[in-house]
Amino acid sequence: MGSQILKISPFAASRTSIVNPSKLSRFLPGPINHNLMQHHILPLPVVTGTGEYNKFYEDGVYTCAGCGTPLYKSTTKFNSGCGWPAFYEGLPGAINRTPDPDGRRIEITCAACGGHLGHVFKGEGFPTPTDERHCVNSISLKFTPANSDSSL
């Protein structure tokens, strides 16, 4: 079986479906990561927890892979055990929240470019200051080390 793509549609009630990547050429006119984020199409991992930043805990800032906007400080990242990078809060004004039509999840997107980041979940009981889990796909992020001139 080849790679699979998870398409998150803003129009479907469930908002997710599996799509054959060979049929996505019309959605991908430019750099793949940017277009995956803009069209809300993200790779479906073969094995949960294989994302680049899932178990990555260096000091620095996570930025939007689409536009470079700072989104999360590394000090807000925690191990939720969900298999994706998890943060308990984003930088002020950096992230938009939109409830899914079914009310089960809240989608998070970059406030600057609208790129899909993942979903935020509340009230799960994690020992964090906000009791929130921002479940973010690694492909939506880039990391800037703390010793870099461009980190916050």
mmCIF file of C-alpha atoms in Angstrom:
data_model
loop_
_atom_site.group_PDB
_atom_site.id
_atom_site.type_symbol
_atom_site.label_atom_id
_atom_site.label_comp_id
_atom_site.label_asym_id
_atom_site.label_seq_id
_atom_site.Cartn_x
_atom_site.Cartn_y
_atom_site.Cartn_z
ATOM 1 C CA MET A 1 0.000 0.000 0.000
ATOM 2 C CA GLY A 2 1.412 3.422 -0.947
ATOM 3 C CA SER A 3 1.384 6.469 1.264
ATOM 4 C CA GLN A 4 -1.977 7.853 2.286
ATOM 5 C CA ILE A 5 -3.147 11.427 2.676
ATOM 6 C CA LEU A 6 -5.647 12.646 5.234
ATOM 7 C CA LYS A 7 -7.854 15.356 3.697
ATOM 8 C CA ILE A 8 -9.561 17.611 6.179
ATOM 9 C CA SER A 9 -12.457 19.183 4.315
ATOM 10 C CA PRO A 10 -14.095 22.318 5.737
ATOM 11 C CA PHE A 11 -17.363 21.278 4.054
ATOM 12 C CA ALA A 12 -17.819 17.663 5.136
ATOM 13 C CA ALA A 13 -19.660 16.852 8.351
ATOM 14 C CA SER A 14 -16.890 14.539 9.521
ATOM 15 C CA ARG A 15 -14.204 16.778 7.966
ATOM 16 C CA THR A 16 -11.872 13.882 7.200
ATOM 17 C CA SER A 17 -11.400 11.406 4.385
ATOM 18 C CA ILE A 18 -8.597 9.331 2.919
ATOM 19 C CA VAL A 19 -7.461 10.490 -0.515
ATOM 20 C CA ASN A 20 -5.133 8.800 -3.007
ATOM 21 C CA PRO A 21 -2.062 11.095 -3.377
ATOM 22 C CA SER A 22 -1.936 10.471 -7.154
ATOM 23 C CA LYS A 23 -5.253 12.346 -7.435
ATOM 24 C CA LEU A 24 -3.997 15.424 -5.598
ATOM 25 C CA SER A 25 -1.915 17.057 -8.362
ATOM 26 C CA ARG A 26 -4.538 19.751 -8.927
ATOM 27 C CA PHE A 27 -4.278 20.728 -5.244
ATOM 28 C CA LEU A 28 -0.482 20.904 -5.205
ATOM 29 C CA PRO A 29 0.677 23.612 -7.636
ATOM 30 C CA GLY A 30 3.594 24.799 -5.463
ATOM 31 C CA PRO A 31 5.777 23.584 -2.597
ATOM 32 C CA ILE A 32 4.077 20.535 -1.118
ATOM 33 C CA ASN A 33 4.202 21.436 2.589
ATOM 34 C CA HIS A 34 2.689 24.892 2.040
ATOM 35 C CA ASN A 35 -0.079 23.524 -0.146
ATOM 36 C CA LEU A 36 -0.793 20.648 2.187
ATOM 37 C CA MET A 37 -1.359 23.192 4.945
ATOM 38 C CA GLN A 38 -3.376 25.618 2.809
ATOM 39 C CA HIS A 39 -5.693 22.951 1.409
ATOM 40 C CA HIS A 40 -5.947 21.238 4.809
ATOM 41 C CA ILE A 41 -4.463 18.052 3.394
ATOM 42 C CA LEU A 42 -1.951 16.403 5.701
ATOM 43 C CA PRO A 43 -0.010 13.128 5.505
ATOM 44 C CA LEU A 44 -1.560 10.299 7.450
ATOM 45 C CA PRO A 45 1.267 8.708 9.434
ATOM 46 C CA VAL A 46 1.888 5.040 8.843
ATOM 47 C CA VAL A 47 2.745 4.756 12.534
ATOM 48 C CA THR A 48 1.522 7.314 15.060
ATOM 49 C CA GLY A 49 4.397 9.173 16.650
ATOM 50 C CA THR A 50 6.676 9.284 13.603
ATOM 51 C CA GLY A 51 6.497 13.074 13.150
ATOM 52 C CA GLU A 52 9.764 15.002 13.325
ATOM 53 C CA TYR A 53 8.813 16.975 16.452
ATOM 54 C CA ASN A 54 6.799 14.378 18.405
ATOM 55 C CA LYS A 55 9.589 13.546 20.876
ATOM 56 C CA PHE A 56 11.737 16.612 20.236
ATOM 57 C CA TYR A 57 12.394 18.753 23.336
ATOM 58 C CA GLU A 58 15.004 21.389 22.509
ATOM 59 C CA ASP A 59 14.776 25.018 23.671
ATOM 60 C CA GLY A 60 13.460 27.428 21.060
ATOM 61 C CA VAL A 61 10.389 28.479 19.120
ATOM 62 C CA TYR A 62 8.106 26.530 16.781
ATOM 63 C CA THR A 63 7.028 28.541 13.747
ATOM 64 C CA CYS A 64 4.470 28.040 10.997
ATOM 65 C CA ALA A 65 5.944 25.942 8.173
ATOM 66 C CA GLY A 66 3.859 27.935 5.682
ATOM 67 C CA CYS A 67 4.815 31.514 6.565
ATOM 68 C CA GLY A 68 7.362 31.477 9.416
ATOM 69 C CA THR A 69 5.126 33.115 12.031
ATOM 70 C CA PRO A 70 6.136 32.159 15.602
ATOM 71 C CA LEU A 71 3.415 29.932 17.092
ATOM 72 C CA TYR A 72 4.671 28.142 20.225
ATOM 73 C CA LYS A 73 7.504 28.469 22.740
ATOM 74 C CA SER A 74 9.195 25.143 23.431
ATOM 75 C CA THR A 75 8.478 25.644 27.143
ATOM 76 C CA THR A 76 4.770 25.010 26.397
ATOM 77 C CA LYS A 77 5.418 21.632 24.731
ATOM 78 C CA PHE A 78 4.625 18.479 26.690
ATOM 79 C CA ASN A 79 4.396 14.727 26.180
ATOM 80 C CA SER A 80 0.691 13.934 25.913
ATOM 81 C CA GLY A 81 1.245 10.413 24.610
ATOM 82 C CA CYS A 82 -0.975 11.127 21.574
ATOM 83 C CA GLY A 83 1.806 10.560 19.034
ATOM 84 C CA TRP A 84 1.847 14.183 17.816
ATOM 85 C CA PRO A 85 3.608 17.288 19.151
ATOM 86 C CA ALA A 86 1.458 18.730 21.958
ATOM 87 C CA PHE A 87 1.500 22.237 23.424
ATOM 88 C CA TYR A 88 -0.633 23.724 26.195
ATOM 89 C CA GLU A 89 -0.776 27.251 24.720
ATOM 90 C CA GLY A 90 0.251 29.213 21.661
ATOM 91 C CA LEU A 91 1.778 32.655 21.439
ATOM 92 C CA PRO A 92 -0.787 35.460 21.846
ATOM 93 C CA GLY A 93 -2.655 36.188 18.599
ATOM 94 C CA ALA A 94 -0.732 33.569 16.587
ATOM 95 C CA ILE A 95 -3.416 30.875 16.358
ATOM 96 C CA ASN A 96 -7.042 30.974 15.219
ATOM 97 C CA ARG A 97 -9.599 28.495 16.552
ATOM 98 C CA THR A 98 -12.579 27.261 14.539
ATOM 99 C CA PRO A 99 -15.051 24.691 15.887
ATOM 100 C CA ASP A 100 -15.661 21.726 13.596
ATOM 101 C CA PRO A 101 -19.273 21.582 12.344
ATOM 102 C CA ASP A 102 -19.987 18.524 14.490
ATOM 103 C CA GLY A 103 -18.720 20.301 17.611
ATOM 104 C CA ARG A 104 -16.370 17.463 18.552
ATOM 105 C CA ARG A 105 -13.086 19.246 17.838
ATOM 106 C CA ILE A 106 -11.662 22.732 17.429
ATOM 107 C CA GLU A 107 -9.381 23.245 14.435
ATOM 108 C CA ILE A 108 -6.334 25.466 14.924
ATOM 109 C CA THR A 109 -4.815 27.445 12.063
ATOM 110 C CA CYS A 110 -2.019 29.989 11.708
ATOM 111 C CA ALA A 111 -3.507 33.475 12.216
ATOM 112 C CA ALA A 112 -1.121 34.936 9.622
ATOM 113 C CA CYS A 113 -1.547 32.563 6.670
ATOM 114 C CA GLY A 114 -4.481 30.297 7.578
ATOM 115 C CA GLY A 115 -2.341 27.150 7.422
ATOM 116 C CA HIS A 116 -3.830 24.101 9.158
ATOM 117 C CA LEU A 117 -1.940 23.219 12.345
ATOM 118 C CA GLY A 118 -4.121 20.584 13.990
ATOM 119 C CA HIS A 119 -6.753 20.614 16.727
ATOM 120 C CA VAL A 120 -7.053 21.793 20.312
ATOM 121 C CA PHE A 121 -8.702 19.710 23.023
ATOM 122 C CA LYS A 122 -9.835 21.002 26.419
ATOM 123 C CA GLY A 123 -10.509 19.379 29.758
ATOM 124 C CA GLU A 124 -8.506 16.194 29.288
ATOM 125 C CA GLY A 125 -6.883 16.507 32.716
ATOM 126 C CA PHE A 126 -3.246 17.027 31.687
ATOM 127 C CA PRO A 127 -1.223 18.721 34.447
ATOM 128 C CA THR A 128 -0.669 21.922 32.464
ATOM 129 C CA PRO A 129 -1.580 25.529 33.343
ATOM 130 C CA THR A 130 -4.370 25.645 30.721
ATOM 131 C CA ASP A 131 -5.716 22.051 30.679
ATOM 132 C CA GLU A 132 -5.533 22.277 26.878
ATOM 133 C CA ARG A 133 -3.744 20.097 24.340
ATOM 134 C CA HIS A 134 -2.831 21.645 21.009
ATOM 135 C CA CYS A 135 -2.304 18.524 18.905
ATOM 136 C CA VAL A 136 -0.144 19.779 16.015
ATOM 137 C CA ASN A 137 1.149 17.953 12.944
ATOM 138 C CA SER A 138 4.960 18.149 12.604
ATOM 139 C CA ILE A 139 4.630 19.009 8.909
ATOM 140 C CA SER A 140 2.898 22.258 9.954
ATOM 141 C CA LEU A 141 5.877 23.356 12.057
ATOM 142 C CA LYS A 142 9.483 24.455 11.764
ATOM 143 C CA PHE A 143 11.775 24.781 14.781
ATOM 144 C CA THR A 144 14.124 27.662 15.540
ATOM 145 C CA PRO A 145 16.687 26.885 18.297
ATOM 146 C CA ALA A 146 16.907 29.265 21.279
ATOM 147 C CA ASN A 147 20.506 30.186 20.410
ATOM 148 C CA SER A 148 19.381 31.441 16.987
ATOM 149 C CA ASP A 149 19.020 35.191 16.364
ATOM 150 C CA SER A 150 15.410 34.741 15.191
ATOM 151 C CA SER A 151 14.019 32.914 18.245
ATOM 152 C CA LEU A 152 11.832 34.758 20.782
#
